[in-house]
Structures are given as structure tokens and as C-alpha cells.
Amino acid sequence: MNVNGKHFRAINWPGGVNGQLQWIDQTKLPHHFAIKESRDAEVVARAIECMEVRGAPAIGAMAAFGLALAFITDQNRFESYWLTRFSQTRPTAVNLFHACDTMRVCAEGGATEQMMLDMACHYADTEVKRCKVMGEHLAQVLAVGERRILTHCNAGWLATVDWGTALSGIYHLARAGESPSVLADETRPRLQGAKLTAWELSQENIPCSIQVDSAAAWMMAQGEVDVIVVGADRIAANGDVANKIGTYMLALAAREHGIPFYVAAPESSFDLYCISGKDIPIEIRDEDEVLRVQGMNNHGDLGKIDITAHGIVAHNPAFDVTPNHLITSIICETGLWKP
Amino acid sequence: MNVNGKHFRAINWPGGVNGQLQWIDQTKLPHHFAIKESRDAEVVARAIECMEVRGAPAIGAMAAFGLALAFITDQNRFESYWLTRFSQTRPTAVNLFHACDTMRVCAEGGATEQMMLDMACHYADTEVKRCKVMGEHLAQVLAVGERRILTHCNAGWLATVDWGTALSGIYHLARAGESPSVLADETRPRLQGAKLTAWELSQENIPCSIQVDSAAAWMMAQGEVDVIVVGADRIAANGDVANKIGTYMLALAAREHGIPFYVAAPESSFDLYCISGKDIPIEIRDEDEVLRVQGMNNHGDLGKIDITAHGIVAHNPAFDVTPNHLITSIICETGLWKP
């Protein structure tokens, strides 16, 4: 999608076996728009770990490119080291494991360096196509006119290479001449709603207002929300959905107010080996994310501030599981699924 | 309660018609412990508006002292100006209006300056006594042993002159030798849970961990919460409760998980002129509270940082209403009430 009117992808391979992988450093957004590049697989793995690239489909694509680079630069350790290295970068988004499997099978099939790179490009392009088609389905579900759509975290193009999951439907609506407006949960602790979703939407001239996460139920009670759409990090076989912490609380409030609650995710976010949400590993992240908030100070410097006293501890589960019965429909590239 | 082992009240009148009102500046906590003092009624009114003193019972006591000072220093305008000035500082906490009424009736009865001061002191002392007795009731409800108690915002001694509402019960439990532990919602946007509740509890050596507000339902689902206690800014005749934004969402999650949801508030937080929560005015505060977060930087300076891009807007309702049917009991100084 667009940044200052120019098209970008969250992750980009400009071409050539000797090329460099490019990605937007999302830890600096929206304050700095910086593109990083590297052909060092370890740098790519760390970019996933420290969330320079985040969002389930984008994590998968990043790992695919990282493994292609590992194959090119350190082929001897591809199976013995790099597959494990990448599969341990983040635990919850299943797209990562799908990408690792894809690249492993390709390597085991006797792929050349160019074929591994082509496979990573194909993996990323497939995610983009899935998100575009999913967005068309979602736009139909969101219907037309002045729709007030509540979102949580960032499920936009930054999270998925291009188009996005939940936001893809909103982009399609806007391009069709409709007038969607978005109420974006800021999404503590890392504030991806405030930092990424609001910025993405502003770049596409779609009206967006942010709110603290705990205002969502009250805004529903006030009649200010028509529909809710979120993304997913992993969807179990029974339709339970792991997504950013807070999604479950949102779904409970949506049911109370009879507001449709949609999950938008490509097929790569499904994990049929998980029978239910109980089988999905939930990442517990460092308490520092809760205790310190990142932003830009009055001098234009990006930094962190302590929001509490020294010695205070925090618990920081990064995801939660929304049980299937709270979900109106799951929307993927093949259509709608009622869990 | 204690700060570094020494007893303090959130608001204190050291005595004498020519004395100065003292209050802890809560906008600087927990980074700086600073006591402000003034005998200028306008300074006192502004301290309420900018939340140097906040929490429904503390707002009431602060207004009582402010009006006593207005009577002493500007008696001619007491009725024509100062009663209105103070009643317009904050809209939701009904304690403010009770305090204004109390001081108006006292003045109309022909009170002297000393009598007005005595009335303000009596008002504050009464709130402290109410909170202490309420805490004894609440401690019985919270039962004994290792209770894991979830709280929202700050309902401690800082919010109520001394003892607190929800936290009063926890302080009583701890002083009785029990082992309560607290999971404190950080409470965006102003983070009173992270900044005030966690600090208060640490000063009393009560274990406390903070979490982002939207983690509450997930922690309940994980079996990590035994009971929830919150304060109140205004309680309608039917038992609907206005409290810090997020309380409603918390109550919905509590019902889903069969976790008792208690509201602790003194009689001064009841408003029998409000038939239901629909009659309670909800304060909408400046979007700046959402868009900019206050904390301490690496150099030890207190300041604010932008968490989103310039031009992004926010909606900032400061309170919400929890309907009576979601509340297990309301606990006040006279006992328990099942709405």
C-alpha cells in the first residue's frame, strides 16, 4: 500500500541471488520511516525477534527469505541450525512454521540457490494475493455506506507484506468509493494500533480515531461501533483464534452488544494440528514492554520512558485465545467460515 | 497510609485559619513524591482539574477545603462564584457535588471562618472513617489466605484521603496477617494503576504485578484471578456504577468466568437523584492523554512522549457505566448491598 503516495511492501526482495532483503523497520514507525536491508540470515532472524517485522503473515514471509539467505550463505548448516534458529524466533504465529516447512521441503527436494529465492518470493507473493482476495470477501461482509469499524492491534499491510488482513477489507471498501471509518484500539503494550494502524490508514486517507483498549466495550454500549474485525496469529481446527492480547475481551463485549465479530486471516494462519485453542502456545514477552513505553519526545528523539516506579513487576502475555463461539465468521481467501 | 514508613494523607490541613492546605501532587507520582501547599482557592480548584488530586472521595475533600479557603479569603463571592467554580472542576464523581452542598449549607447557616474550616476537616475525617470501616467489611468478603485480587485504576488512599476504597480491604487483610496479592490493571490513559496503585502497595509491602488492561480477561481465563474489586465515581439509585473507563469491560469478563466483582465506595459516592447509569454524566477528557504518555526518561526527567504520528486523533471517555446486574455486591461503610 501507499506511503506518501508511493507503493511499498513491508518486505521486499529487489532481485538477484546476490541481492539484499529489504524491510520496513516497524519499531521506528510512525516516527521514522526507515528501510533496513541485509543478506545476513542472523540479522533477518533478529528482525523477527525484536519485532522490526511483526504480524503473522509478514513473519512467515520474513522467515522464508531469511531461510533462502541462510541456504545461499551457509548451506551446510541449513538443516542442522537455521531451520531451528528461525522456528524459535516467535512461538505463537503459525505462519512462521508453515514458512519453515515450505523452505525445508524445497531444500530437501534439491533446490538451487535461485530456486530457494524464487520459493521465498513465491511465498510472499502468495500471501499478498491471499490478502487481496480475502479483502474482497471482507469488503462484501462489511457492506457499504458509513461503516464504523473497530480494529485491534495492526492487521494491515505492515503485518502481511501488502494489503493486510482486517484492513484489506477496509482498503477495498475505500477504493470502491465507500466511507468506512475506523476506531482503532491503541493496543498496549506495544501500541501497534496507535503506531501502525492509525498511520497506515492516514496514508490511505481513511478516517481513523484511536482509543485506549479498555474503552472498546463502552463505545459499543454507546452505539458507536457497527462491526469489529481483527486478524489472527493462529487458528485452531475448531476455530478458536489466538490473536493479540485483548482480542478475547473485545469478543466478549461484542457478543454482549450483538455486534458482528470477524476474524480475517489467510490459510497460512490455520493450524489443523491444534485441535483447540488450548494447544496454541502463548508467548509471554518481557515485562519491559509494559513498564516502559516507546515514543518521540519534544526534541524529536525516539526513546522509552518508565511509566511506574523502579522495582514494580509486570506480567506480559502477548496473545490470548478467543473461543470459536464468540466469532461471527472467519474470513480467508477461500471465503467465509462459521466456526 | 505509609510512604517510606511514615504516615501521610493525600490531603492534609495542618490547622489554623491562616494555615495552608497541603496535598500530594499525584501527577508526579511515583517518580517524585512532592507535597504542594496553598491557601488560594483557585490553586485548589486547578489541582482538581489537572488531577494533582483525583479519586472521587479525595476530590470531594479537596473541594471542601477549597471552599473553606474561598469563604475565608473571598467571602463576598462564595455563593456567586466559588460554589459554581468548584462544582465545574470535574463532572462525574458525585462526591464533589456532595462536598459543595455541604459547604454551601454550612455557609448559609451563618458559619464563621473557623466553622467552615472545621466542616472541611470533618468532611475529610468522615471520608477516612468511612473508608476504614468499609475496608473492614471488604476484608471479610475477600476472605483469607492467598487471595489473588484484580484491581483497576487507583482506589487506594491517594484517591480517598486515607485507607482507600478497594485497597482499604486489601490493607486490612495484610495487617491481619493474610497474604493478599494484587494484579493491577495499568489503566490507560493516565496509568493510575501502574503509577499509583502499584506504588501504594509497594509502600505497604503487598505483592503487586501490573498488566495491560486488555490482559484482564485472559488472566481470568487462565485461572489467575480469585476476585475483582474496584472503586466508584458515582453510584446510581439502581446500583449502576460509573467508574474509570474499562471497568465495564472488566465486569463483563468477570461474569463470563464466574469471578466475584465487587465495588467498594463510601456513601458519598451514591447519587440517589440518578435513577440509573444513563443519568450519570461521563467526562470526555482531552485526546492528549491518549496521544501522549507521561513517564520518566533515562536522564531522570519527567516528561511526555508522543505514541503516534502527528495528526492522528483520539477519543477519550474517562469513565464508563457498569450495569447493576454485573455487580456481585457494593460494599460501603454500612455493609454490603446487592444491587
XYZ file of C-alpha atoms in Angstrom:
678
model
C 0.000 0.000 0.000
C 0.996 3.662 -0.086
C 3.429 5.760 1.931
C 3.384 9.406 0.863
C 1.632 8.285 -2.305
C 4.291 5.710 -3.281
C 3.704 1.959 -3.157
C 5.667 -0.114 -0.645
C 5.687 -3.647 0.677
C 6.590 -4.405 4.306
C 9.200 -6.881 2.993
C 10.759 -6.686 -0.451
C 13.278 -8.654 -2.474
C 14.584 -6.441 -5.290
C 16.017 -9.434 -7.178
C 19.245 -11.332 -7.858
C 20.942 -14.099 -5.861
C 23.434 -11.513 -4.580
C 20.743 -9.009 -3.599
C 19.739 -7.720 -0.177
C 16.436 -8.319 1.568
C 14.656 -5.047 2.388
C 12.146 -4.464 5.165
C 10.471 -1.514 6.845
C 11.689 -1.236 10.456
C 8.317 -1.201 12.234
C 9.864 -0.475 15.647
C 10.562 3.078 14.395
C 7.120 3.783 12.932
C 5.297 6.122 12.754
C 8.054 8.481 13.858
C 10.678 7.364 11.333
C 10.090 5.581 8.031
C 13.269 3.557 7.681
C 14.023 0.674 5.340
C 16.628 -1.810 6.508
C 18.442 -4.226 4.265
C 20.664 -7.241 4.764
C 21.591 -10.581 3.277
C 22.691 -11.933 6.673
C 20.249 -14.621 7.873
C 21.042 -13.881 11.531
C 20.104 -10.223 11.048
C 16.820 -11.364 9.489
C 16.094 -13.721 12.415
C 16.764 -10.929 14.906
C 14.483 -8.573 12.971
C 11.669 -11.056 13.654
C 12.598 -11.443 17.331
C 12.787 -7.732 18.054
C 9.650 -7.099 16.007
C 11.134 -4.913 13.285
C 8.867 -7.167 11.232
C 5.741 -8.451 13.003
C 2.287 -9.703 12.107
C 1.734 -13.382 11.438
C 1.829 -13.424 7.601
C 4.767 -10.989 7.498
C 6.704 -13.104 9.995
C 6.189 -16.111 7.692
C 7.433 -14.246 4.619
C 10.407 -12.808 6.529
C 11.392 -16.319 7.667
C 11.079 -17.650 4.109
C 13.513 -15.004 2.850
C 15.774 -15.495 5.856
C 15.982 -19.225 5.176
C 16.640 -18.619 1.489
C 19.548 -16.366 2.517
C 20.757 -18.984 5.031
C 20.707 -21.570 2.244
C 22.732 -19.286 -0.041
C 25.282 -18.135 2.543
C 25.573 -21.119 4.930
C 24.111 -24.138 3.142
C 25.911 -26.706 5.301
C 24.050 -25.593 8.401
C 20.673 -25.039 6.726
C 19.080 -28.181 8.192
C 21.217 -28.539 11.308
C 20.997 -24.933 12.508
C 18.999 -22.416 10.511
C 15.644 -24.199 10.400
C 15.691 -24.408 14.191
C 17.024 -20.861 14.536
C 14.120 -19.402 12.572
C 11.440 -21.641 14.071
C 12.425 -20.366 17.534
C 12.151 -16.661 16.785
C 8.488 -16.331 17.839
C 6.191 -19.060 19.208
C 2.562 -18.133 18.503
C 2.126 -17.185 14.828
C 1.839 -20.488 12.952
C 2.731 -18.824 9.633
C 6.354 -18.948 10.781
C 6.273 -22.744 10.986
C 4.487 -23.063 7.646
C 7.214 -20.938 6.055
C 9.979 -23.011 7.675
C 8.319 -26.205 6.420
C 7.951 -24.798 2.923
C 11.604 -23.853 2.731
C 12.734 -27.177 4.265
C 10.753 -29.208 1.718
C 12.130 -27.071 -1.103
C 15.713 -27.607 0.115
C 15.164 -31.344 0.589
C 13.904 -31.504 -2.978
C 17.341 -30.483 -4.197
C 16.658 -26.828 -4.879
C 19.340 -24.490 -6.198
C 20.060 -21.140 -4.572
C 17.925 -19.402 -7.193
C 15.092 -21.876 -6.631
C 15.175 -21.190 -2.857
C 14.972 -17.461 -3.522
C 12.179 -17.981 -6.039
C 10.310 -20.027 -3.443
C 10.618 -17.248 -0.832
C 9.389 -14.697 -3.386
C 6.538 -17.031 -4.302
C 5.679 -17.462 -0.604
C 5.493 -13.680 -0.111
C 3.569 -13.102 -3.347
C 1.091 -15.809 -2.367
C 0.442 -14.079 0.961
C -0.170 -10.805 -0.862
C -2.633 -12.458 -3.268
C -4.405 -14.189 -0.388
C -4.750 -10.906 1.470
C -6.066 -9.104 -1.594
C -8.736 -11.731 -2.292
C -9.574 -12.020 1.417
C -10.086 -8.263 1.460
C -12.598 -8.525 -1.378
C -14.616 -11.074 0.619
C -14.325 -8.968 3.753
C -15.437 -5.797 1.976
C -18.666 -7.552 0.971
C -19.228 -8.629 4.576
C -18.568 -5.135 5.901
C -21.268 -3.957 3.490
C -21.456 -0.401 2.282
C -22.023 3.187 3.370
C -20.739 4.775 6.521
C -19.456 1.788 8.439
C -17.793 2.366 11.788
C -15.287 -0.453 12.131
C -13.393 -1.265 15.321
C -9.952 -2.901 14.999
C -7.362 -4.196 17.457
C -3.581 -4.207 17.009
C -2.315 -3.907 13.447
C -3.797 -6.249 10.862
C -2.783 -4.108 7.909
C -0.260 -4.301 5.095
C 2.649 -3.906 7.511
C 1.579 -7.186 9.133
C 1.211 -9.091 5.862
C 3.688 -7.827 3.221
C 0.838 -5.973 1.444
C -2.930 -5.281 1.702
C -3.375 -6.712 5.211
C -6.000 -8.964 6.724
C -8.628 -6.951 8.630
C -7.520 -3.692 6.995
C -7.526 -5.236 3.500
C -11.326 -5.241 3.574
C -11.325 -1.600 4.660
C -8.895 -0.618 1.875
C -11.111 -2.372 -0.663
C -14.203 -0.588 0.687
C -12.486 2.799 0.482
C -11.227 2.178 -3.066
C -14.770 1.223 -4.065
C -15.870 4.707 -3.022
C -17.492 3.737 0.278
C -16.860 5.666 3.510
C -15.508 3.340 6.164
C -14.194 4.915 9.354
C -12.031 3.113 11.863
C -11.940 3.158 15.647
C -8.522 1.663 16.402
C -7.650 0.200 19.800
C -4.208 1.580 20.656
C -3.206 -1.968 21.688
C -0.949 -1.906 24.693
C 1.748 -2.783 25.400
C 3.475 -2.102 22.061
C 0.737 0.203 20.776
C 0.591 -1.219 17.256
C -2.902 0.238 16.843
C -1.758 3.766 17.656
C 1.606 3.482 15.928
C 0.912 1.330 12.863
C -2.825 1.029 12.130
C -3.563 4.738 12.541
C -0.524 5.599 10.404
C -1.388 3.074 7.655
C -4.945 4.375 7.444
C -3.872 8.027 7.429
C -1.570 7.266 4.471
C -4.632 5.950 2.613
C -6.806 8.896 3.744
C -9.213 6.685 5.685
C -10.668 8.389 8.804
C -9.350 6.816 11.991
C -9.560 7.650 15.663
C -7.641 5.791 18.345
C -8.843 4.897 21.823
C -7.466 3.116 24.879
C -8.176 -0.614 24.671
C -10.478 -0.636 27.662
C -12.794 1.954 26.055
C -13.974 -0.567 23.453
C -16.926 -2.020 25.384
C -18.144 1.434 26.385
C -18.021 2.655 22.775
C -20.082 -0.403 21.811
C -22.578 0.389 24.581
C -22.829 3.942 23.217
C -23.773 2.624 19.771
C -20.552 3.872 18.192
C -19.417 0.567 16.655
C -21.084 -1.246 13.731
C -18.668 -4.124 13.282
C -15.363 -5.487 14.619
C -12.604 -7.045 12.502
C -9.322 -8.427 13.797
C -6.505 -10.549 12.398
C -5.164 -13.844 13.761
C -1.834 -15.328 14.759
C -3.046 -18.922 14.790
C -6.441 -20.525 14.181
C -7.062 -23.977 15.671
C -9.010 -26.728 13.900
C -12.137 -25.930 15.917
C -11.997 -22.231 15.027
C -10.524 -20.924 18.293
C -8.353 -17.909 17.424
C -5.095 -16.774 19.006
C -4.559 -13.075 18.402
C -3.067 -10.019 20.144
C -3.810 -9.770 23.851
C -7.168 -8.063 24.318
C -8.923 -9.748 21.409
C -10.767 -12.109 23.768
C -12.042 -9.252 25.953
C -13.209 -7.479 22.791
C -15.096 -10.549 21.601
C -16.897 -10.852 24.950
C -18.040 -7.228 24.677
C -19.096 -7.707 21.043
C -21.356 -10.624 21.978
C -22.909 -8.568 24.794
C -23.839 -5.841 22.306
C -24.796 -8.034 19.349
C -22.001 -6.597 17.210
C -20.568 -8.872 14.490
C -17.051 -10.036 15.344
C -14.999 -11.102 12.322
C -11.545 -12.624 12.103
C -9.653 -12.128 8.820
C -6.699 -14.400 8.148
C -5.085 -16.236 5.228
C -4.949 -20.018 5.101
C -1.351 -19.813 6.350
C -2.675 -18.773 9.788
C -4.623 -22.022 10.223
C -3.119 -24.846 12.248
C -5.129 -28.014 11.915
C -2.696 -29.790 14.244
C -4.088 -27.699 17.074
C -7.415 -29.265 17.967
C -8.438 -26.241 20.026
C -7.049 -23.009 21.402
C -5.673 -24.942 24.393
C -2.996 -26.358 22.087
C -1.730 -22.950 20.941
C 1.452 -21.768 22.693
C 1.025 -18.218 24.011
C 4.144 -16.061 24.007
C 4.956 -14.331 27.294
C 7.110 -11.322 26.455
C 9.467 -9.247 28.567
C 7.876 -7.105 31.301
C 9.873 -4.166 29.960
C 7.237 -3.740 27.223
C 4.647 -2.954 29.903
C 6.910 -0.988 32.248
C 8.414 1.266 29.579
C 6.608 2.976 26.713
C 8.304 3.981 23.467
C 7.583 7.242 21.694
C 9.016 10.521 20.493
C 9.964 13.273 22.905
C 9.702 17.040 22.437
C 13.174 17.132 20.848
C 12.132 14.660 18.144
C 14.112 11.816 19.671
C 12.727 8.284 19.813
C 13.089 6.756 23.262
C 11.445 4.974 26.144
C 10.036 6.269 29.411
C 9.325 4.440 32.658
C 5.637 4.582 33.496
C 5.969 3.180 37.001
C 8.348 3.079 39.943
C 11.550 1.048 39.882
C 11.005 -2.405 41.333
C 7.404 -2.782 40.135
C 6.932 -6.008 38.159
C 4.572 -6.793 35.267
C 3.072 -9.822 33.572
C 3.039 -9.590 29.778
C 1.133 -12.256 27.818
C 1.372 -11.170 24.173
C -1.630 -13.085 22.866
C -4.896 -14.591 24.040
C -7.338 -17.130 22.664
C -10.868 -16.236 21.604
C -13.138 -19.299 21.678
C -14.914 -20.139 18.429
C -18.429 -19.487 19.748
C -17.658 -15.759 20.099
C -16.664 -15.406 16.430
C -19.273 -14.476 13.815
C -17.158 -15.672 10.884
C -13.573 -16.294 9.930
C -12.821 -14.751 6.547
C -9.989 -16.136 4.446
C -9.088 -16.106 0.779
C -11.432 -19.003 0.048
C -14.442 -17.319 1.632
C -16.267 -17.295 4.940
C -16.112 -19.968 7.607
C -18.509 -20.124 10.539
C -16.616 -21.936 13.308
C -1.085 5.140 54.843
C 2.683 4.875 54.685
C 5.316 6.405 52.454
C 8.804 5.257 53.341
C 7.394 4.100 56.668
C 5.872 7.466 57.582
C 2.118 8.125 57.671
C 0.642 10.543 55.143
C -2.767 11.634 53.987
C -3.425 12.567 50.347
C -4.846 15.890 51.594
C -3.944 17.464 54.903
C -4.883 20.576 56.854
C -2.212 21.218 59.496
C -4.504 23.640 61.396
C -5.199 27.345 61.932
C -7.388 29.756 59.976
C -4.231 31.208 58.427
C -2.784 27.808 57.529
C -2.076 26.295 54.128
C -3.801 23.276 52.615
C -1.331 20.501 51.768
C -1.761 17.795 49.137
C 0.401 15.207 47.439
C 0.829 16.085 43.750
C -0.318 12.819 42.194
C 0.645 13.879 38.665
C 4.306 13.459 39.683
C 3.964 10.048 41.342
C 5.588 7.569 41.560
C 8.644 9.357 40.171
C 8.580 12.318 42.563
C 6.905 12.480 45.965
C 6.042 16.174 46.192
C 3.699 17.909 48.621
C 2.122 21.118 47.395
C 0.552 23.719 49.622
C -1.606 26.785 49.110
C -4.399 28.807 50.690
C -5.521 30.131 47.292
C -8.915 28.632 46.372
C -8.184 28.975 42.648
C -5.000 26.916 43.013
C -7.030 24.252 44.827
C -9.668 24.207 42.060
C -6.978 23.818 39.415
C -5.358 20.988 41.386
C -8.643 19.087 40.985
C -8.952 19.928 37.291
C -5.426 18.870 36.399
C -5.708 15.807 38.616
C -2.995 16.615 41.128
C -5.721 15.297 43.414
C -8.060 12.700 41.901
C -10.276 9.849 43.064
C -13.903 10.542 43.916
C -13.671 10.823 47.745
C -10.413 12.824 47.569
C -11.948 15.231 45.037
C -14.814 15.799 47.485
C -12.473 16.517 50.394
C -10.278 18.782 48.248
C -13.341 20.797 47.186
C -14.489 21.093 50.812
C -11.143 22.602 51.804
C -11.063 24.766 48.689
C -14.481 26.193 49.515
C -13.472 26.807 53.125
C -10.476 28.773 51.813
C -12.708 30.640 49.337
C -15.004 31.566 52.248
C -12.051 32.842 54.275
C -10.301 34.773 51.503
C -13.155 35.892 49.226
C -16.378 35.570 51.217
C -18.374 38.013 49.055
C -18.092 35.746 46.038
C -18.565 32.452 47.906
C -22.123 31.896 46.678
C -21.971 33.901 43.448
C -18.708 32.455 42.121
C -16.841 29.834 44.136
C -19.602 27.248 44.548
C -20.020 27.186 40.765
C -16.259 27.298 40.177
C -15.686 24.165 42.253
C -18.767 22.279 41.031
C -17.466 22.633 37.466
C -13.982 21.220 38.071
C -14.907 17.597 37.239
C -18.319 16.266 36.142
C -18.558 12.563 37.043
C -17.573 11.994 40.695
C -20.673 12.869 42.710
C -18.620 13.345 45.885
C -17.634 16.739 44.514
C -21.259 17.880 44.484
C -21.937 16.439 47.933
C -18.968 18.407 49.256
C -20.124 21.619 47.538
C -23.617 21.136 49.039
C -22.184 20.510 52.487
C -20.110 23.681 52.408
C -22.974 25.743 50.940
C -25.390 24.641 53.668
C -22.759 25.380 56.304
C -22.182 28.896 54.912
C -25.918 29.564 54.608
C -26.271 28.596 58.259
C -24.127 31.571 59.232
C -20.836 29.761 59.783
C -17.696 31.591 60.831
C -14.380 31.120 59.034
C -13.273 28.660 61.697
C -16.555 26.756 61.409
C -16.107 26.444 57.647
C -12.598 25.072 58.148
C -13.838 22.722 60.846
C -16.531 21.486 58.487
C -13.966 20.768 55.752
C -11.795 18.895 58.271
C -14.854 16.983 59.451
C -15.757 16.157 55.845
C -12.260 14.729 55.202
C -12.139 12.871 58.520
C -15.561 11.361 57.837
C -14.340 10.033 54.485
C -11.329 8.477 56.194
C -13.534 6.796 58.817
C -15.919 5.542 56.142
C -13.031 4.075 54.164
C -11.561 2.384 57.215
C -14.857 0.751 58.183
C -15.615 -0.129 54.573
C -12.236 -1.831 54.382
C -13.103 -3.993 57.378
C -16.270 -5.162 55.632
C -14.396 -5.707 52.393
C -11.630 -7.710 54.095
C -14.267 -10.146 55.374
C -15.686 -10.505 51.866
C -12.258 -11.054 50.344
C -11.835 -13.900 52.821
C -8.459 -15.157 53.873
C -5.290 -16.889 52.701
C -3.588 -16.311 49.391
C -6.149 -14.257 47.550
C -5.284 -13.003 44.095
C -7.157 -9.739 43.722
C -7.518 -7.831 40.471
C -7.947 -4.041 40.641
C -8.496 -1.282 38.102
C -7.269 2.328 38.295
C -6.361 3.574 41.773
C -8.887 3.046 44.539
C -6.348 3.452 47.327
C -5.562 6.047 49.976
C -4.396 8.549 47.377
C -7.946 8.520 45.966
C -9.662 8.922 49.327
C -7.514 10.976 51.760
C -6.576 7.765 53.620
C -7.151 3.984 53.567
C -8.843 3.864 50.159
C -11.910 2.040 48.908
C -10.969 -1.184 47.107
C -7.432 -1.121 48.509
C -8.672 -0.474 52.060
C -9.890 -4.064 52.224
C -6.527 -5.280 50.979
C -4.647 -3.187 53.564
C -6.858 -4.610 56.306
C -6.248 -8.158 55.074
C -2.486 -7.630 55.029
C -2.458 -6.079 58.505
C -4.424 -9.077 59.750
C -1.534 -11.279 58.629
C -3.162 -12.655 55.492
C -1.347 -12.827 52.149
C -3.260 -10.914 49.516
C -1.563 -10.316 46.183
C -2.729 -7.809 43.632
C -2.880 -7.889 39.862
C -3.258 -4.226 38.961
C -4.567 -3.074 35.590
C -2.221 -0.306 34.446
C -5.320 1.733 33.500
C -4.713 3.727 30.379
C -4.708 6.518 29.550
C -3.317 8.085 32.749
C -1.942 4.814 34.098
C -3.121 5.286 37.677
C -2.845 1.530 38.231
C 0.816 1.440 37.206
C 1.744 4.785 38.729
C -0.340 4.964 41.923
C -1.779 1.565 42.898
C 1.463 -0.358 42.372
C 3.390 2.334 44.271
C 0.902 2.463 47.175
C 1.004 -1.307 47.553
C 4.794 -1.471 47.345
C 4.997 1.080 50.171
C 2.885 -1.315 52.278
C 4.910 -4.356 51.149
C 1.937 -6.012 49.457
C 2.886 -8.066 46.366
C 1.623 -6.457 43.183
C 2.122 -7.103 39.487
C 0.817 -4.799 36.786
C -0.635 -5.802 33.431
C -2.067 -4.060 30.383
C -5.801 -3.515 30.788
C -6.740 -5.821 27.950
C -4.941 -8.774 29.576
C -7.535 -8.961 32.361
C -9.976 -11.368 30.679
C -7.161 -13.678 29.601
C -5.753 -13.794 33.136
C -9.235 -14.722 34.368
C -9.457 -17.455 31.723
C -6.096 -18.777 32.940
C -7.434 -19.089 36.489
C -5.120 -16.379 37.804
C -7.793 -14.188 39.416
C -9.861 -15.033 42.515
C -11.778 -11.807 42.946
C -12.092 -8.298 41.477
C -12.559 -5.091 43.484
C -12.903 -1.605 42.042
C -13.916 1.805 43.360
C -16.688 4.077 42.064
C -17.081 7.669 40.931
C -20.871 7.676 41.139
C -23.437 5.016 42.008
C -26.995 5.468 40.715
C -30.110 4.594 42.733
C -30.469 1.289 40.874
C -26.874 0.269 41.595
C -25.372 1.098 38.201
C -21.778 2.209 38.792
C -19.752 4.856 36.964
C -16.043 4.203 37.359
C -12.792 4.539 35.413
C -13.016 3.595 31.734
C -12.500 -0.163 31.407
C -14.480 -1.134 34.490
C -17.444 -2.213 32.364
C -15.291 -4.436 30.134
C -13.790 -5.986 33.272
C -17.226 -6.724 34.720
C -18.289 -8.479 31.509
C -15.219 -10.712 31.682
C -15.785 -11.391 35.399
C -19.321 -12.625 34.730
C -18.042 -14.888 31.932
C -15.608 -16.538 34.347
C -17.815 -16.601 37.446
C -15.419 -14.333 39.344
C -16.956 -12.139 42.069
C -16.986 -8.467 41.056
C -17.150 -6.040 43.995
C -17.478 -2.283 44.062
C -16.205 -0.514 47.196
C -17.366 3.064 47.786
C -18.396 5.307 50.672
C -21.925 6.671 50.942
C -20.651 9.952 49.467
C -20.301 8.197 46.089
C -24.027 7.380 45.908
C -26.326 9.638 43.926
C -29.958 8.773 44.523
C -31.004 11.548 42.113
C -29.627 9.411 39.288
C -32.254 6.753 38.688
C -29.846 4.697 36.570
C -26.425 4.915 34.964
C -27.977 6.690 31.979
C -28.333 9.780 34.182
C -24.630 9.928 35.097
C -22.601 12.479 33.095
C -19.458 10.884 31.669
C -16.420 13.135 31.370
C -14.740 13.214 27.968
C -11.157 14.312 28.538
C -8.561 15.774 26.185
C -7.224 13.449 23.484
C -3.722 14.451 24.556
C -3.987 11.940 27.433
C -4.238 9.124 24.882
C -1.805 10.527 22.308
C 0.986 11.351 24.789
C 2.196 9.209 27.682
C 3.895 10.624 30.765
C 6.838 8.966 32.443
C 10.479 9.314 33.384
C 13.230 9.206 30.792
C 16.741 7.763 31.119
C 18.025 11.074 32.488
C 15.526 11.015 35.370
C 13.381 13.758 33.836
C 9.595 13.571 33.946
C 8.061 14.250 30.551
C 5.675 13.148 27.849
C 6.247 11.259 24.634
C 4.074 11.034 21.521
C 2.974 7.461 20.916
C 1.550 8.070 17.459
C 2.036 10.230 14.379
C 1.141 13.916 14.345
C -2.383 14.459 13.073
C -3.826 11.231 14.499
C -6.905 11.901 16.644
C -8.223 10.052 19.695
C -11.465 9.682 21.613
C -11.037 9.745 25.393
C -14.032 8.890 27.582
C -12.688 8.938 31.156
C -15.385 6.758 32.730
C -17.937 4.131 31.828
C -21.033 2.693 33.464
C -21.265 -0.893 34.702
C -24.890 -2.060 34.911
C -26.041 -3.319 38.297
C -26.618 -6.910 37.166
C -22.875 -7.396 36.606
C -22.001 -6.418 40.188
C -21.805 -9.052 42.921
C -22.075 -6.548 45.766
C -21.470 -2.902 46.516
C -19.546 -2.547 49.767
C -19.830 0.667 51.741
C -19.300 1.685 55.358
C -22.746 0.442 56.339
C -22.195 -3.015 54.885
C -22.952 -4.909 51.695
C -25.605 -4.038 49.162
C -26.689 -6.382 46.376
C -27.969 -4.144 43.565
